[in-house]
């Protein structure tokens, strides 16, 4: 059993908080909750939320985590922090004192990041727990409503979950209203002022199509369907909005995984080496720390990469103290952070390589040497954060005058996985209620994937 | 910065709030559903005959995966090495091959498991979940486990109070008392002292207590019998026998799973019919001509001998390739019609592997003349047909409802 009690934690917490303030971090109020490993697995299954609407996929996630844990394939995280105000973190009661101290320090790093990074500005942390609770209540309400029932709710949630990440990624950019879009289209249609008008032939004015729906390509699939499918019931529309709002809440975390974990790791290392830990605790800390931040061969460990970059950054700006670091943690997300700070040298030290599928094997096709590093970096940047999800936009909701939903995949060299595309398109069809078409590129050929009441079909376009 | 709050662990709360329970249950239901949907495929693919019930079968599950638009693997990815990665080095397996096993399972996001392992027993249970022998209620009473108490099984020194056998207990004490007295007398004789009259109480000892021992006996009283009749003649080649046996295997497993007390009779026939054991029925090959009527007649005989139709629910199933001697057709039809008169259900499955249907004679045409509600025929052409035809047999009654 544990050799510590809450007063030990409070003692070390006070010391840690001194250091947090000295580093210039700016945190939400912090709450820690002790839990056991089953609770921790359950929190993980439900993305950390103490209340969450029910869906079988969370049961599946839990079972999977539990199996991996029971068989010793993967351990449990030492901590889990929720982006909310006050920030809520869970500590596992079976962990050693050293791990608790490390975790507490780490949590303050996340807390500071949540509060200050620009991508989180739109998540409204003070409402997080309340929002999730309200969602859960509404969904349960629909499930218990005898005129709706659990099966129909599940039917919609299944489909909505499949499309949830097909939405705007950059939450710092305001979504324009329809009127603003219209105005902008009209403005853009005006010929640009030409100082040599007398010499040039007059550019012809092309009337923009203001009847078109959507006016400009629309990436928010769920919201668009909720708004423009007139046959959806109110509860169905509400479910789509709930799922979308949740996806929106998690996008900043997806977008800053490397920065955020790196930052928290940097902060905990900084704190742990300056609070006069007794030697045996400090030695244990070194071991634990290295377990967390070591590279995972073949994969990408965000803790390791993040910590490395933050460390380099600090070394490069030693003169300015913490100012540079605090600025960067506020204004960057993974893509920009890596673009700016992942140098050729750092890449070599991290031993980043590029691999491709050759038959059944994944084979290294390039390493971060003088010729290769630039390509690999581009490759890497493309896939971090939401870059790991394809961009798909609705371009026409009345294609062929048949209310067919026409979507285009912004192909960037990476093909879609076709089985997934087929199944997901079926979900889109379930929500839209009419034919859904996805234009994409398959092995270099423009292809139209269609799902309608006759099922799935694919055809190449010339 | 305000002080942080530490909330202690509360076990009671943690135990009360198993909030994953509902979602886990639903997930497991979905797995079961998925398995059930694929059962026809599984049965066609696996040769499950004679496999031990503990055998583990890999079942592909399609229903419980979650889908999104995701990238395939036509474009290169980026990974991290241990310090000296070289071009050409193999760093893993491409998707769809061996994922989810070994030490890599945890760090491969997006890879869903496709397969789940179930034992044959679980599979059978799922398969038969919503099947029943049609019409088992028709002849009332007894698919009953009759419990008979009060079956005496001797005496013991331990037991419950009500079963104390007073007579034996008293007798045991008296015996002990007499023995004690005799021992005293013998001692007195040896030492020469006179026997003092014993005035002390001679109480009961624990060892005196004797209880009646009773066991609960369960007697199965069944009134359903299933007759499995299989054609084992020479024209039944390996493939046909395989199909027939698969069918009967399902039937057998089904009955064993669902009705512990149902009796099963195995009859195999060529020109003559014999009642055989389960083992012989499933594994022994025979040859010869075919008189279908012989099988039916044997079944009828057994019924008259042992299973009177007024008391028994009788189910008869016959599998054959329909290649009967012409001369026997009338007799077969006659016997079949007798069977339909006394059986709750009589099913005939004709096994005609694809193609053979056109040049071999068929009993299906002949049995068409048999007009009875409880007579059912199916045609099994390939292994994929086994499950549907099996279901067709057993579902007949319910669809009529």
PDB file of N, CA and C in Angstrom, chain B residues 259-301:
ATOM      1  N   UNK B 259     -32.136 -29.006 -25.283  1.00  0.00           N
ATOM      2  CA  UNK B 259     -33.034 -29.937 -24.588  1.00  0.00           C
ATOM      3  C   UNK B 259     -32.232 -31.057 -23.982  1.00  0.00           C
ATOM      4  N   UNK B 260     -31.980 -30.929 -22.725  1.00  0.00           N
ATOM      5  CA  UNK B 260     -31.133 -31.923 -22.116  1.00  0.00           C
ATOM      6  C   UNK B 260     -31.826 -33.287 -22.102  1.00  0.00           C
ATOM      7  N   UNK B 261     -33.134 -33.257 -22.093  1.00  0.00           N
ATOM      8  CA  UNK B 261     -33.830 -34.511 -21.849  1.00  0.00           C
ATOM      9  C   UNK B 261     -34.440 -35.122 -23.105  1.00  0.00           C
ATOM     10  N   UNK B 262     -34.037 -34.622 -24.238  1.00  0.00           N
ATOM     11  CA  UNK B 262     -34.608 -35.174 -25.452  1.00  0.00           C
ATOM     12  C   UNK B 262     -33.844 -36.437 -25.856  1.00  0.00           C
ATOM     13  N   UNK B 263     -34.550 -37.419 -26.277  1.00  0.00           N
ATOM     14  CA  UNK B 263     -33.866 -38.636 -26.713  1.00  0.00           C
ATOM     15  C   UNK B 263     -33.573 -38.574 -28.198  1.00  0.00           C
ATOM     16  N   UNK B 264     -32.458 -39.129 -28.559  1.00  0.00           N
ATOM     17  CA  UNK B 264     -32.076 -39.087 -29.952  1.00  0.00           C
ATOM     18  C   UNK B 264     -31.849 -40.499 -30.460  1.00  0.00           C
ATOM     19  N   UNK B 265     -32.391 -40.777 -31.610  1.00  0.00           N
ATOM     20  CA  UNK B 265     -32.202 -42.094 -32.209  1.00  0.00           C
ATOM     21  C   UNK B 265     -31.472 -41.909 -33.530  1.00  0.00           C
ATOM     22  N   UNK B 266     -30.404 -42.645 -33.713  1.00  0.00           N
ATOM     23  CA  UNK B 266     -29.669 -42.561 -34.969  1.00  0.00           C
ATOM     24  C   UNK B 266     -29.943 -43.789 -35.821  1.00  0.00           C
ATOM     25  N   UNK B 267     -30.326 -43.553 -37.045  1.00  0.00           N
ATOM     26  CA  UNK B 267     -30.563 -44.668 -37.949  1.00  0.00           C
ATOM     27  C   UNK B 267     -29.782 -44.422 -39.222  1.00  0.00           C
ATOM     28  N   UNK B 268     -28.985 -45.367 -39.625  1.00  0.00           N
ATOM     29  CA  UNK B 268     -28.385 -45.197 -40.945  1.00  0.00           C
ATOM     30  C   UNK B 268     -28.886 -46.324 -41.841  1.00  0.00           C
ATOM     31  N   UNK B 269     -29.068 -46.006 -43.093  1.00  0.00           N
ATOM     32  CA  UNK B 269     -29.645 -47.017 -43.967  1.00  0.00           C
ATOM     33  C   UNK B 269     -28.987 -47.013 -45.332  1.00  0.00           C
ATOM     34  N   UNK B 270     -28.952 -48.165 -45.948  1.00  0.00           N
ATOM     35  CA  UNK B 270     -28.697 -48.254 -47.389  1.00  0.00           C
ATOM     36  C   UNK B 270     -29.876 -49.023 -47.959  1.00  0.00           C
ATOM     37  N   UNK B 271     -29.695 -50.341 -48.158  1.00  0.00           N
ATOM     38  CA  UNK B 271     -30.892 -51.094 -48.511  1.00  0.00           C
ATOM     39  C   UNK B 271     -31.561 -51.618 -47.256  1.00  0.00           C
ATOM     40  N   UNK B 272     -30.777 -51.675 -46.201  1.00  0.00           N
ATOM     41  CA  UNK B 272     -31.333 -52.042 -44.910  1.00  0.00           C
ATOM     42  C   UNK B 272     -31.013 -50.931 -43.937  1.00  0.00           C
ATOM     43  N   UNK B 273     -31.793 -50.878 -42.900  1.00  0.00           N
ATOM     44  CA  UNK B 273     -31.543 -49.820 -41.918  1.00  0.00           C
ATOM     45  C   UNK B 273     -31.170 -50.427 -40.585  1.00  0.00           C
ATOM     46  N   UNK B 274     -30.238 -49.760 -39.901  1.00  0.00           N
ATOM     47  CA  UNK B 274     -29.890 -50.203 -38.557  1.00  0.00           C
ATOM     48  C   UNK B 274     -29.870 -49.010 -37.635  1.00  0.00           C
ATOM     49  N   UNK B 275     -30.200 -49.266 -36.402  1.00  0.00           N
ATOM     50  CA  UNK B 275     -30.038 -48.226 -35.409  1.00  0.00           C
ATOM     51  C   UNK B 275     -28.584 -48.257 -34.968  1.00  0.00           C
ATOM     52  N   UNK B 276     -27.930 -47.105 -34.963  1.00  0.00           N
ATOM     53  CA  UNK B 276     -26.499 -47.059 -34.657  1.00  0.00           C
ATOM     54  C   UNK B 276     -26.247 -46.103 -33.512  1.00  0.00           C
ATOM     55  N   UNK B 277     -25.006 -46.113 -33.039  1.00  0.00           N
ATOM     56  CA  UNK B 277     -24.648 -45.161 -31.990  1.00  0.00           C
ATOM     57  C   UNK B 277     -24.258 -43.846 -32.633  1.00  0.00           C
ATOM     58  N   UNK B 278     -24.146 -42.871 -31.791  1.00  0.00           N
ATOM     59  CA  UNK B 278     -23.756 -41.546 -32.256  1.00  0.00           C
ATOM     60  C   UNK B 278     -22.442 -41.598 -33.038  1.00  0.00           C
ATOM     61  N   UNK B 279     -21.462 -42.284 -32.477  1.00  0.00           N
ATOM     62  CA  UNK B 279     -20.158 -42.370 -33.132  1.00  0.00           C
ATOM     63  C   UNK B 279     -20.249 -42.988 -34.517  1.00  0.00           C
ATOM     64  N   UNK B 280     -20.913 -44.115 -34.561  1.00  0.00           N
ATOM     65  CA  UNK B 280     -21.048 -44.794 -35.840  1.00  0.00           C
ATOM     66  C   UNK B 280     -21.765 -43.915 -36.849  1.00  0.00           C
ATOM     67  N   UNK B 281     -22.771 -43.235 -36.341  1.00  0.00           N
ATOM     68  CA  UNK B 281     -23.575 -42.397 -37.216  1.00  0.00           C
ATOM     69  C   UNK B 281     -22.727 -41.315 -37.884  1.00  0.00           C
ATOM     70  N   UNK B 282     -21.854 -40.690 -37.080  1.00  0.00           N
ATOM     71  CA  UNK B 282     -21.094 -39.568 -37.641  1.00  0.00           C
ATOM     72  C   UNK B 282     -19.830 -40.005 -38.374  1.00  0.00           C
ATOM     73  N   UNK B 283     -19.291 -41.151 -38.007  1.00  0.00           N
ATOM     74  CA  UNK B 283     -17.975 -41.441 -38.569  1.00  0.00           C
ATOM     75  C   UNK B 283     -17.898 -42.661 -39.472  1.00  0.00           C
ATOM     76  N   UNK B 284     -18.890 -43.527 -39.408  1.00  0.00           N
ATOM     77  CA  UNK B 284     -18.728 -44.764 -40.164  1.00  0.00           C
ATOM     78  C   UNK B 284     -19.267 -44.622 -41.577  1.00  0.00           C
ATOM     79  N   UNK B 285     -18.498 -45.117 -42.535  1.00  0.00           N
ATOM     80  CA  UNK B 285     -18.985 -45.092 -43.900  1.00  0.00           C
ATOM     81  C   UNK B 285     -19.570 -46.451 -44.256  1.00  0.00           C
ATOM     82  N   UNK B 286     -20.562 -46.456 -45.139  1.00  0.00           N
ATOM     83  CA  UNK B 286     -21.075 -47.732 -45.618  1.00  0.00           C
ATOM     84  C   UNK B 286     -21.306 -47.603 -47.102  1.00  0.00           C
ATOM     85  N   UNK B 287     -21.794 -48.659 -47.684  1.00  0.00           N
ATOM     86  CA  UNK B 287     -22.075 -48.547 -49.103  1.00  0.00           C
ATOM     87  C   UNK B 287     -23.230 -49.483 -49.424  1.00  0.00           C
ATOM     88  N   UNK B 288     -23.574 -49.538 -50.689  1.00  0.00           N
ATOM     89  CA  UNK B 288     -24.684 -50.391 -51.074  1.00  0.00           C
ATOM     90  C   UNK B 288     -25.731 -49.598 -51.807  1.00  0.00           C
ATOM     91  N   UNK B 289     -26.831 -50.226 -52.084  1.00  0.00           N
ATOM     92  CA  UNK B 289     -27.919 -49.559 -52.791  1.00  0.00           C
ATOM     93  C   UNK B 289     -28.748 -48.747 -51.822  1.00  0.00           C
ATOM     94  N   UNK B 290     -29.852 -48.252 -52.329  1.00  0.00           N
ATOM     95  CA  UNK B 290     -30.654 -47.399 -51.474  1.00  0.00           C
ATOM     96  C   UNK B 290     -32.113 -47.844 -51.478  1.00  0.00           C
ATOM     97  N   UNK B 291     -32.586 -48.184 -50.320  1.00  0.00           N
ATOM     98  CA  UNK B 291     -34.034 -48.293 -50.133  1.00  0.00           C
ATOM     99  C   UNK B 291     -34.393 -47.310 -49.030  1.00  0.00           C
ATOM    100  N   UNK B 292     -34.897 -46.196 -49.438  1.00  0.00           N
ATOM    101  CA  UNK B 292     -35.211 -45.193 -48.427  1.00  0.00           C
ATOM    102  C   UNK B 292     -36.266 -45.714 -47.462  1.00  0.00           C
ATOM    103  N   UNK B 293     -37.168 -46.500 -48.028  1.00  0.00           N
ATOM    104  CA  UNK B 293     -38.260 -46.987 -47.178  1.00  0.00           C
ATOM    105  C   UNK B 293     -37.728 -47.773 -45.987  1.00  0.00           C
ATOM    106  N   UNK B 294     -36.546 -48.408 -46.165  1.00  0.00           N
ATOM    107  CA  UNK B 294     -36.014 -49.206 -45.068  1.00  0.00           C
ATOM    108  C   UNK B 294     -35.739 -48.344 -43.851  1.00  0.00           C
ATOM    109  N   UNK B 295     -35.176 -47.164 -44.108  1.00  0.00           N
ATOM    110  CA  UNK B 295     -34.887 -46.237 -43.008  1.00  0.00           C
ATOM    111  C   UNK B 295     -36.157 -45.808 -42.319  1.00  0.00           C
ATOM    112  N   UNK B 296     -37.146 -45.489 -43.121  1.00  0.00           N
ATOM    113  CA  UNK B 296     -38.404 -45.015 -42.547  1.00  0.00           C
ATOM    114  C   UNK B 296     -39.074 -46.127 -41.745  1.00  0.00           C
ATOM    115  N   UNK B 297     -38.996 -47.335 -42.335  1.00  0.00           N
ATOM    116  CA  UNK B 297     -39.645 -48.447 -41.680  1.00  0.00           C
ATOM    117  C   UNK B 297     -39.014 -48.707 -40.317  1.00  0.00           C
ATOM    118  N   UNK B 298     -37.680 -48.610 -40.333  1.00  0.00           N
ATOM    119  CA  UNK B 298     -36.971 -48.825 -39.065  1.00  0.00           C
ATOM    120  C   UNK B 298     -37.418 -47.787 -38.038  1.00  0.00           C
ATOM    121  N   UNK B 299     -37.512 -46.552 -38.485  1.00  0.00           N
ATOM    122  CA  UNK B 299     -37.964 -45.479 -37.590  1.00  0.00           C
ATOM    123  C   UNK B 299     -39.357 -45.795 -37.066  1.00  0.00           C
ATOM    124  N   UNK B 300     -40.216 -46.236 -37.960  1.00  0.00           N
ATOM    125  CA  UNK B 300     -41.585 -46.552 -37.540  1.00  0.00           C
ATOM    126  C   UNK B 300     -41.598 -47.678 -36.519  1.00  0.00           C
ATOM    127  N   UNK B 301     -40.742 -48.668 -36.777  1.00  0.00           N
ATOM    128  CA  UNK B 301     -40.662 -49.781 -35.833  1.00  0.00           C
ATOM    129  C   UNK B 301     -40.238 -49.295 -34.460  1.00  0.00           C
TER     130      UNK B 301
END
